[in-house]
Short mmCIF file of C-alpha atoms in Angstrom, two decimals:
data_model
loop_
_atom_site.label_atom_id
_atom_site.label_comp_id
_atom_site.label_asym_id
_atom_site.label_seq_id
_atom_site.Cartn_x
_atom_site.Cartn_y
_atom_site.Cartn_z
CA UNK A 506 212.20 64.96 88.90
CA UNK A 507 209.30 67.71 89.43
CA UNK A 508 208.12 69.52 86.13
CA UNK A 509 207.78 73.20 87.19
CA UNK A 510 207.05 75.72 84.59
CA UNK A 511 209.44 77.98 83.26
CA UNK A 512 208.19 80.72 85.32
CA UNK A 513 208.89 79.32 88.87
CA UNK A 514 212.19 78.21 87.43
CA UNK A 515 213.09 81.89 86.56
CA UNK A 516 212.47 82.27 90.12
CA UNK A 517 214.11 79.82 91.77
CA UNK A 518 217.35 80.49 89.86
CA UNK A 519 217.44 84.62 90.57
CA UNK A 520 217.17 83.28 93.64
CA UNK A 521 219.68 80.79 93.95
CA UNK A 522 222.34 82.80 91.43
CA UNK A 523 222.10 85.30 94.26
CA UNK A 524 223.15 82.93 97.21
CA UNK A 525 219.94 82.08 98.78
CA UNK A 526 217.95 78.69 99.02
CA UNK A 527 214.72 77.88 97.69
CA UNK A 528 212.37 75.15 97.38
CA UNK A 529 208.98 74.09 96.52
CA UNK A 530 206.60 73.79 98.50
CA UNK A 531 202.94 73.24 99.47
CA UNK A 532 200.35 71.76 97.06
CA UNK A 533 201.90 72.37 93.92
CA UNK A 534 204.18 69.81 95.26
CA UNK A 535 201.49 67.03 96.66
CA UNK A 536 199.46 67.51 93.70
CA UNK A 537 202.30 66.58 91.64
CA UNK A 538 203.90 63.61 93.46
CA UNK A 539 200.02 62.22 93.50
CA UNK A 540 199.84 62.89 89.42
CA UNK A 541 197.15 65.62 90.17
CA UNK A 542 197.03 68.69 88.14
CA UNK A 543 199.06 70.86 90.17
CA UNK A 544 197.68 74.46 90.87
CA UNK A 545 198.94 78.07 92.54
CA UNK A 546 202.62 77.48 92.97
CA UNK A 547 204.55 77.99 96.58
CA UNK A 548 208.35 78.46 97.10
CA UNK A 549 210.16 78.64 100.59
CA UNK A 550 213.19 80.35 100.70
CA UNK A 551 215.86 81.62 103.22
CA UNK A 552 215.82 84.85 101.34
CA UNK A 553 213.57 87.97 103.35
CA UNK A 554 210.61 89.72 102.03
CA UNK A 555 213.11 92.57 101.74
CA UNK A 556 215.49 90.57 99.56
CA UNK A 557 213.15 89.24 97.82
CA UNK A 558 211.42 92.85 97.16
CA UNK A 559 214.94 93.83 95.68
CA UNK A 560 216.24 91.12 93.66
CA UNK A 561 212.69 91.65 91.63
CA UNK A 562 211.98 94.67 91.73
CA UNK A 563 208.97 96.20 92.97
CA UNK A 564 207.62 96.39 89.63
CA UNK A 565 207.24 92.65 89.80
CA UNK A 566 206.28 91.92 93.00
CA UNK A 567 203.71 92.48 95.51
CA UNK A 568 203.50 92.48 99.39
CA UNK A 569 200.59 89.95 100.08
CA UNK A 570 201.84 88.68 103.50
CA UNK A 571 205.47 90.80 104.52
CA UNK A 572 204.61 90.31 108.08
CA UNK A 573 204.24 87.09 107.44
CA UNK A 574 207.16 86.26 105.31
CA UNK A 575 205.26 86.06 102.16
CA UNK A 576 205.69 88.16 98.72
CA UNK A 577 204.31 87.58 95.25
CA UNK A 578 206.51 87.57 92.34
CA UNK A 579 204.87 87.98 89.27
CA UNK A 580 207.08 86.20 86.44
CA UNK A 581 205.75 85.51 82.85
CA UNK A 582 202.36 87.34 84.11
CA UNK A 583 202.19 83.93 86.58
CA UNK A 584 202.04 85.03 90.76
CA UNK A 585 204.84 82.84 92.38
CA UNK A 586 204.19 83.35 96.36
CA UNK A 587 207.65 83.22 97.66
CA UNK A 588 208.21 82.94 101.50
CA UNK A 589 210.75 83.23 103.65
CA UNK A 590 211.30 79.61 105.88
CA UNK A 591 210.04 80.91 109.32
CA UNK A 592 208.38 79.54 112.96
CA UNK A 593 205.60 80.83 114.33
CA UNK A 594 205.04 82.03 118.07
CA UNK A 595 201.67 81.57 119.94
CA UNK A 596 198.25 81.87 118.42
CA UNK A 597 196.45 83.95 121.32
CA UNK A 598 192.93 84.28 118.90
CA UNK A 599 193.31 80.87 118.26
CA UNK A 600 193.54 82.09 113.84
CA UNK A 601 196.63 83.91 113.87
CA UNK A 602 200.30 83.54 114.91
CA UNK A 603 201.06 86.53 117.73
CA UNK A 604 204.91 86.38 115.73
CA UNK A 605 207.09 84.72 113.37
CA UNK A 606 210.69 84.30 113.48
CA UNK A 607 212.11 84.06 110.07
CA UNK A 608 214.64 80.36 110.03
CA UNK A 609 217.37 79.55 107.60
CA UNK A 610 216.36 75.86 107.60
CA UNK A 611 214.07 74.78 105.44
CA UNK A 612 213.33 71.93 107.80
CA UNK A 613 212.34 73.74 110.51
CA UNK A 614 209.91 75.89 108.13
CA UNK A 615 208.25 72.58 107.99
CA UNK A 616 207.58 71.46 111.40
CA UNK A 617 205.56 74.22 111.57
CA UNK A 618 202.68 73.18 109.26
CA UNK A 619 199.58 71.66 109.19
CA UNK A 620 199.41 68.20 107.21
CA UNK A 621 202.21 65.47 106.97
CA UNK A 622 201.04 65.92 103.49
CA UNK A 623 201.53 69.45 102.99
CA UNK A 624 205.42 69.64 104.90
CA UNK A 625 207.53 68.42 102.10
CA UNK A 626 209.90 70.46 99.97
CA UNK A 627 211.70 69.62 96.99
CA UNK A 628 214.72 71.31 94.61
CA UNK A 629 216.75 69.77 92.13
CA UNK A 630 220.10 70.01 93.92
CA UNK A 631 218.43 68.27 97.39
CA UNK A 632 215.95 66.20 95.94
CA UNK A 633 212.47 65.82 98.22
CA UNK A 634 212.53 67.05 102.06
CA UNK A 635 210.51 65.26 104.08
CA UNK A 636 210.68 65.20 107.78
CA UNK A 637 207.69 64.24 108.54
CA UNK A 638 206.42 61.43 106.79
CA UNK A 639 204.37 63.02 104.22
CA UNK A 640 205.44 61.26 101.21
CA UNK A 641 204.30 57.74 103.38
CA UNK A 642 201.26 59.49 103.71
CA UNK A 643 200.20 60.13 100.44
CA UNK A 644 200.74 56.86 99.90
CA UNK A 645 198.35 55.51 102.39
CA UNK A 646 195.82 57.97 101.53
CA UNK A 647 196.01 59.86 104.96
CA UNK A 648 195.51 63.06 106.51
CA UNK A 649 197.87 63.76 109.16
CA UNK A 650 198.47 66.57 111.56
CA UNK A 651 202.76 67.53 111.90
CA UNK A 652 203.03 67.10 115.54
CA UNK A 653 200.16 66.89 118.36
CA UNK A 654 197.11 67.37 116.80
CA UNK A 655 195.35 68.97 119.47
CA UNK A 656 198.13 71.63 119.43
CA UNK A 657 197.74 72.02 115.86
CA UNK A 658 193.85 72.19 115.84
CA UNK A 659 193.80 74.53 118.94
CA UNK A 660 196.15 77.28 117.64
CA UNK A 661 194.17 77.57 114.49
CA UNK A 662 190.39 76.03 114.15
CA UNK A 663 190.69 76.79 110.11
CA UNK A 664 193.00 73.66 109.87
CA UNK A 665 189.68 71.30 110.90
CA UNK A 666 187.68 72.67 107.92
CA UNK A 667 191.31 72.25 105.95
CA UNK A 668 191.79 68.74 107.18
CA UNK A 669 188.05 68.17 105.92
CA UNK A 670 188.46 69.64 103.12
CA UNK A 671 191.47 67.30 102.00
CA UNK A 672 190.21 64.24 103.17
CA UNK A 673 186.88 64.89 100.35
CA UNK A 674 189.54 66.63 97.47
CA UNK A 675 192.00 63.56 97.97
CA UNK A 676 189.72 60.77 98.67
CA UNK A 677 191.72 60.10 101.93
CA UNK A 678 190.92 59.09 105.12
CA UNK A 679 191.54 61.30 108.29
CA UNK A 680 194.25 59.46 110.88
CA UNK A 681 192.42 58.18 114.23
CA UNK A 682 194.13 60.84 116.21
CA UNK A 683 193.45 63.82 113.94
CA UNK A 684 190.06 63.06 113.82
CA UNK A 685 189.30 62.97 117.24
CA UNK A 686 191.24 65.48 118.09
CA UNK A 687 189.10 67.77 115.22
CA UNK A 688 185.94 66.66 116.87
CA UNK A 689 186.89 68.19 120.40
CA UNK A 690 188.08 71.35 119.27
CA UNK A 691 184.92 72.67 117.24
CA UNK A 692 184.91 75.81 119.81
CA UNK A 693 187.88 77.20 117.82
CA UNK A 694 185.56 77.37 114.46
CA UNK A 695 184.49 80.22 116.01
CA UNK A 696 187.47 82.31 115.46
CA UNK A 697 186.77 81.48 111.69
CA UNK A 698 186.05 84.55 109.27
CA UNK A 699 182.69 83.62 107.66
CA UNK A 700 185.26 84.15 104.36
CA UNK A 701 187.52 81.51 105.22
CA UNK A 702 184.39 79.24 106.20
CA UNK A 703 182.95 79.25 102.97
CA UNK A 704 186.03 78.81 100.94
CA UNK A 705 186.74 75.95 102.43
CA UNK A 706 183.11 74.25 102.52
CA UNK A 707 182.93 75.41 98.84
CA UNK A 708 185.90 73.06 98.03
CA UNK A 709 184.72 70.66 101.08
CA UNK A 710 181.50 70.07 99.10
CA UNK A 711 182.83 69.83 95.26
CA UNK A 712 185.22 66.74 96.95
CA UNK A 713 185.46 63.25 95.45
CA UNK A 714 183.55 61.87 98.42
CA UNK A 715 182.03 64.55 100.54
CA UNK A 716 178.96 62.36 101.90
CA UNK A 717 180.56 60.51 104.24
CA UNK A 718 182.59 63.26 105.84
CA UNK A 719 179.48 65.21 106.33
CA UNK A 720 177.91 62.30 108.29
CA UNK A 721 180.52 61.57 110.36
CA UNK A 722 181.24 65.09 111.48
CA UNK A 723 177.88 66.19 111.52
CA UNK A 724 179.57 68.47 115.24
CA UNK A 725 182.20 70.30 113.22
CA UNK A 726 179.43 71.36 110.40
CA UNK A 727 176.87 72.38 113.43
CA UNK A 728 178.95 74.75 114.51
CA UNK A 729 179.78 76.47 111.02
CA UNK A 730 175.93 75.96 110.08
CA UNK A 731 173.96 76.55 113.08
CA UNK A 732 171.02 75.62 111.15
CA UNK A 733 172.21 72.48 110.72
CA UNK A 734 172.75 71.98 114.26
CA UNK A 735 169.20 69.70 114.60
CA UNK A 736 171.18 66.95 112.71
CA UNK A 737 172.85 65.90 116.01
CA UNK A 738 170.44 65.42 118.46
CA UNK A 739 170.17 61.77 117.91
CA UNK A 740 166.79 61.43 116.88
CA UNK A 741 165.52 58.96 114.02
CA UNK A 742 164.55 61.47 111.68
CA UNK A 743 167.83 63.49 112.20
CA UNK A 744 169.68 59.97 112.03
CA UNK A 745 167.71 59.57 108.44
CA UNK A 746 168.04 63.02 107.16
CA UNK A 747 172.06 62.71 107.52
CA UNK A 748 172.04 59.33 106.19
CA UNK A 749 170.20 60.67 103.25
CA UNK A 750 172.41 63.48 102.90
CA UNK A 751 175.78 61.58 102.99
CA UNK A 752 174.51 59.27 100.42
CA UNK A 753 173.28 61.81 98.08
CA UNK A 754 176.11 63.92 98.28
CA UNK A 755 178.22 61.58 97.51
CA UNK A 756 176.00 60.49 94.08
CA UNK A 757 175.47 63.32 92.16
CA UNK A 758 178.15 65.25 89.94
CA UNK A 759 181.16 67.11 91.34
CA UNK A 760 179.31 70.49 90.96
CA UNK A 761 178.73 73.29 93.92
CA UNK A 762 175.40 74.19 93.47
CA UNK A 763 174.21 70.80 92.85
CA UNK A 764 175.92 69.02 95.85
CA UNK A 765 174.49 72.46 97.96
CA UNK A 766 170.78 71.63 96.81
CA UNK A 767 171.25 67.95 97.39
CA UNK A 768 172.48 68.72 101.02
CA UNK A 769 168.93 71.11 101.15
CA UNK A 770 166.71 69.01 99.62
CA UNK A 771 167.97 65.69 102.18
CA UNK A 772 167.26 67.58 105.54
CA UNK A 773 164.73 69.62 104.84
CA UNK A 774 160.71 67.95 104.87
CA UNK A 775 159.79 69.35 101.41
CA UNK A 776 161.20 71.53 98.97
CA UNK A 777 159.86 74.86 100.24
CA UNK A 778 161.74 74.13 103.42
CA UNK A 779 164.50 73.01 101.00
CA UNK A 780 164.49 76.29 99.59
CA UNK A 781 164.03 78.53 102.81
CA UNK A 782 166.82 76.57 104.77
CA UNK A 783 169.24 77.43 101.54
CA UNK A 784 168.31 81.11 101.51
CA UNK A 785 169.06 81.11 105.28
CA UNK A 786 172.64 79.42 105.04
CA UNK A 787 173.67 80.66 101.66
CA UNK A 788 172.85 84.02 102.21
CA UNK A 789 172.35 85.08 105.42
CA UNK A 790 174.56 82.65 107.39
CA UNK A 791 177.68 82.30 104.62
CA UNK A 792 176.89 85.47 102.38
CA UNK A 793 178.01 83.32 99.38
CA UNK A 794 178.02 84.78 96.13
CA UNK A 795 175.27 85.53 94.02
CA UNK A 796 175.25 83.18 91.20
CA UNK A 797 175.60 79.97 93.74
CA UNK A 798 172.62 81.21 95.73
CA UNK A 799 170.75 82.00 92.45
CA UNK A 800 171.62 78.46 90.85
CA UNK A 801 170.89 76.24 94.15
CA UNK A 802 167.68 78.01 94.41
CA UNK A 803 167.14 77.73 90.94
CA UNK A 804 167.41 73.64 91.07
CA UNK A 805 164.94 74.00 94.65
CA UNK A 806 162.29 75.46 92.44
CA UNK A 807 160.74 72.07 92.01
CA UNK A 808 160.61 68.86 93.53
CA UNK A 809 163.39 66.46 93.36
CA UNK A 810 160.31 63.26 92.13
CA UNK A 811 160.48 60.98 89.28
CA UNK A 812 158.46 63.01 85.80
CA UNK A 813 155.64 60.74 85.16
CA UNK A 814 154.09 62.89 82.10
CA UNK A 815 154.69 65.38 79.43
CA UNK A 816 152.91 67.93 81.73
CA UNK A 817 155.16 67.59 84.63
CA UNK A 818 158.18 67.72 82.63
CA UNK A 819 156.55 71.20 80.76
CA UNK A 820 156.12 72.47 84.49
CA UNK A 821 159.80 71.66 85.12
CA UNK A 822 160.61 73.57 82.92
CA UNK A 823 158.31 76.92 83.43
CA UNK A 824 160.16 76.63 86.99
CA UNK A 825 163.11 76.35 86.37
CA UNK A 826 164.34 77.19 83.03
CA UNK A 827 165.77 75.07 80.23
CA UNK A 828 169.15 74.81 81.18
CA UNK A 829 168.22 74.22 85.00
CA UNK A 830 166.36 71.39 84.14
CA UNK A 831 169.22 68.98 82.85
CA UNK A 832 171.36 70.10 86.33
CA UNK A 833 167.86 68.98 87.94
CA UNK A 834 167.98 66.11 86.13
CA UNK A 835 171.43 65.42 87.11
CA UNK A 836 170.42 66.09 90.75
CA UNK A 837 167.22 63.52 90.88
CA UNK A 838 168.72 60.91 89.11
CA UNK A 839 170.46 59.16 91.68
CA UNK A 840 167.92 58.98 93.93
CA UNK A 841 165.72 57.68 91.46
CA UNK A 842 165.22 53.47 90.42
CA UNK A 843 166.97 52.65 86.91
CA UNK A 844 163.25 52.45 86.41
CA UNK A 845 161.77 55.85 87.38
CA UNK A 846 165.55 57.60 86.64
CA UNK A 847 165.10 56.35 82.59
CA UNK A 848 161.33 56.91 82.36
CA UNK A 849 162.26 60.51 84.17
CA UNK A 850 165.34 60.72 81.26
CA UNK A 851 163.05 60.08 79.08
CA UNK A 852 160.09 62.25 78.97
CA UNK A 853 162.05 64.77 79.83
CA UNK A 854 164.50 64.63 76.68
CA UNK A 855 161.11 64.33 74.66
CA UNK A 856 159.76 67.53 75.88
CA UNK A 857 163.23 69.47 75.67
CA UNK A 858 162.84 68.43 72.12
CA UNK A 859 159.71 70.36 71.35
CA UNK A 860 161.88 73.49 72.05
CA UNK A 861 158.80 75.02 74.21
CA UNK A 862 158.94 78.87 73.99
CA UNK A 863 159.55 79.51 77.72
CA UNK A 864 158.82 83.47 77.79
CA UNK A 865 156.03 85.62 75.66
CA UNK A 866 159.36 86.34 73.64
CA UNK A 867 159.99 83.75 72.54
CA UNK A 868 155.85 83.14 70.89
CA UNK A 869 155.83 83.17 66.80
CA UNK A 870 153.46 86.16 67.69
CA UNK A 871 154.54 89.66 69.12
CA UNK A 872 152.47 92.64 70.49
CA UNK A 873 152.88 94.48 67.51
CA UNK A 874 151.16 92.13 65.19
CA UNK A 875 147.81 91.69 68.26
CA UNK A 876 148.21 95.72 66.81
CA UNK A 877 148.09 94.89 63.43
CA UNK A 878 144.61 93.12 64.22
CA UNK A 879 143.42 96.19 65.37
CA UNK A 880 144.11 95.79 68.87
CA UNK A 881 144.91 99.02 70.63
CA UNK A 882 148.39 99.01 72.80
CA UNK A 883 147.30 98.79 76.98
CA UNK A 884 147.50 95.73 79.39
CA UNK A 885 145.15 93.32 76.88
CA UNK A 886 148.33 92.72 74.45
CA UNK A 887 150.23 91.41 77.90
CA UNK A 888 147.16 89.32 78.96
CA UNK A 889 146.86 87.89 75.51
CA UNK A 890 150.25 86.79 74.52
CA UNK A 891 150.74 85.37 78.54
CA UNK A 892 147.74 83.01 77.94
CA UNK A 893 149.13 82.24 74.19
CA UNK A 894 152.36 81.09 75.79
CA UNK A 895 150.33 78.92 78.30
CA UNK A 896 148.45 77.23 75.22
CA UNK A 897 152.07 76.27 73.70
CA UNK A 898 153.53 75.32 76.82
CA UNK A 899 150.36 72.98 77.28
CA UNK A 900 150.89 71.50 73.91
CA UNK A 901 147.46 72.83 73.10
CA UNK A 902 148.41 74.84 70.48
CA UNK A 903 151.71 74.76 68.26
CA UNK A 904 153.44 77.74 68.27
CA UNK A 905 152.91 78.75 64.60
CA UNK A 906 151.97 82.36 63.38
CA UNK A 907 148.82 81.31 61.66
CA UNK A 908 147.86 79.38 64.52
CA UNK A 909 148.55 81.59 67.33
CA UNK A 910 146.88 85.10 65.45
CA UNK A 911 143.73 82.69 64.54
CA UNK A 912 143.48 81.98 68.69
CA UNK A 913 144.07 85.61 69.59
CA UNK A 914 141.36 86.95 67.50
CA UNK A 915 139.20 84.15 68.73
CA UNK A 916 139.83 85.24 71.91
CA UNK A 917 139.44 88.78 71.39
CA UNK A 918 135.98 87.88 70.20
CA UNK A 919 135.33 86.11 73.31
CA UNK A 920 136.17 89.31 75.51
CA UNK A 921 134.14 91.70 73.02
CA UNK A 922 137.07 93.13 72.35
CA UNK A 923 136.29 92.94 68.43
CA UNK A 924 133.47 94.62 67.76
CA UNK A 925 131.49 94.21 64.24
CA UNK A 926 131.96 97.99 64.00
CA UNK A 927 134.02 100.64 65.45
CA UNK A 928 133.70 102.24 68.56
CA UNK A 929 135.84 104.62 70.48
CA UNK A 930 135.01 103.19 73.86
CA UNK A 931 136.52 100.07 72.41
CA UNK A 932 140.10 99.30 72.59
CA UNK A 933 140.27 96.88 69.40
CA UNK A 934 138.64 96.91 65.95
CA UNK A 935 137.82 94.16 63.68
CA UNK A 936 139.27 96.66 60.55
CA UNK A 937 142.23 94.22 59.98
CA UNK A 938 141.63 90.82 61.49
CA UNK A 939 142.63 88.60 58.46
CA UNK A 940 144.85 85.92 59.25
#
């Protein structure tokens, strides 16, 4: 028996109170018969858009795919995409089908799709459908293509990044003939919206294992990533620089912008490269959003090397920021010895202990008590407090009121910015320097 909420319930019995059929679908269901957590929920039902439009109401539902078949019905404040078992005609731009034909058999509805894995249906009256072998599937840990699957990779090129992108979410292997048949059809990536690319690299990269796809279909991600494309021309370096790749995407955490900077940081010769190369794909070639370019770049801002001393770790931190340093952490670790990756642990730990101020902000000091000393607002204030927060950062000086006014009037003496009497040329006076 398949849990559903109470919300797709509500659904499926309007619908089926009113004569039509409906079943689940899709990978609510595959998530569920695996003992995933489940996600968006999909029903297929013999019922039209038009039907489906009425029975709900158009308060409650919205037309996200008509021509398609497809309508969302919101119930309990949860979207339920409902959609009407259809075949498809030809896909002439190799993305789209040129028609659909709406079916009565639910079936037939799922000869049409992609995966073995994703063609099942289930409802309490018929128990699971499953024409296709996709329960066996799941089982062996296989992606599968429904059908020929250079039909199935030729009339849409999205389903190679999909198959991909399974293969690393599920930890499964691609099936022999899917797989080569993916690797001869690259050309019809290029019908791809750069939209569509990204989503599915996004979820291709945060996969249980995405290393060793990447390696192995190092054609496929050439012709998404064009920059990339230097990875297949069969040199040692490029031979190394994948290798490197696969093995360090595959060892640090399940997070985006840590398995992006990994990927960076293994092809590229240094981390300036690293960081260029990222800009260049991220932004320019995928226009991903902001906060993944900002927090890739973020961990590129320093070199992915063991910390040997309390001043490395301190510049660590001025790079990259606090909280960016224990994702950098998590990024170098596993290519690090036990060795280096626990002295690295360590020092670092140590220094995030000191709580370093990391801005002039955060100094025991602000520009209004340099004032108090006497010092007149302008530029000096900035210059002051900026080399104060070097002297803490250094460990040179605590970052203690007392301590920090005593250096800043010792410094204004240096600069002959104090003067033993007052001037108006000046732009400090000693009148209140006490400490």
């Amino acid at each position: 028996m398949i849990s559903l909420p109470s919300s797709a319930r509500k659904v499926m019995d309007a619908l089926e109170r009113n004569g039509f059929s409906v079943f689940l679908v899709g990978g609510y269901l595959r998530d569920t018969l695996m003992g995933r957590k489940p996600g968006d929920i999909d029903l297929a039902t013999d019922a039209k858009p038009k039907d489906v439009t009425a029975l709900f109401g158009a308060k409650y539902t919205l037309e996200t795919g008509v021509k398609h078949g497809s309508v969302t019905v919101m119930s309990d404040g949860l979207p339920i995409e409902v959609t009407t078992f259809r075949s498809e005609g030809a896909y002439a731009d190799k993305r789209h089908p040129n028609s659909v034909s709406f079916l009565t058999n639910v079936t037939e509805d799922l000869r049409r799709r992609d995966f073995t894995v994703n063609a099942m249906a289930w409802n309490p009256e018929h128990g699971l459908i499953d024409p296709v072998g996709g329960r066996e599937d799941l089982q062996r840990r296989r992606i599968r293509c429904v059908g020929n699957p250079d039909e199935r990779f030729a009339e849409d090129g999205l389903r190679i990044l999909r198959a991909l992108r399974f293969a690393s979410q599920l930890n499964f292997s691609i099936d022999p003939r899917a797989d080569e048949a993916l690797n001869r059809f690259t050309s019809s990536l290029e019908n791809v919206s750069v939209p569509r690319v990204w989503h599915e690299l996004s979820l291709f990269f945060q996969g249980v294992r995405p290393g060793r796809l990447f390696a192995s279909h190092l054609p496929v991600f050439a012709a998404v990533i064009p920059e990339l494309a230097f990875l297949c021309d069969n040199s040692p370096l490029s031979f190394q620089a994948a290798t490197d790749a696969a093995r360090w995407l595959d060892a640090v955490p399940q997070d985006l912008p840590l398995r992006l900077a990994a990927l960076f940081s293994a092809v590229a010769p240094d981390q300036q490269e690293a960081a260029f190369l990222a800009k260049s794909v991220l932004e320019d070639r995928l226009q991903t959003d902001r906060n993944t370019r900002r927090a890739v770049q973020s961990l590129l801002k320093y070199p992915a090397i063991a910390l040997k001393t309390p001043d490395e770790a301190r510049a660590l931190l001025k790079a990259v920021g606090r909280e960016t340093a224990l994702d950098w952490l998590g990024l170098v670790l596993p290519i690090l010895s036990q060795q280096e990756g626990e002295g690295t642990s360590r020092i670092l730990s140590a220094v995030l202990e000191c709580n370093l101020p990391l801005d002039v902000s955060q100094l025991a000091v602000k520009g209004s008590d340099l004032i108090d000393l006497g010092c007149l607002p302008g530029p000096l204030i900035g210059e002051i407090l900026s080399t104060l927060l070097d002297e803490v950062f250094a460990g040179r000086l605590p970052n203690e009121r007392p301590a920090l006014l005593r250096r800043a009037v010792l410094m204004l003496e240096r600069t002959s910015a104090i003067q033993s009497g007052t001037s108006s040329s000046t732009s400090c006076s000693q009148g209140n320097s006490s400490v």
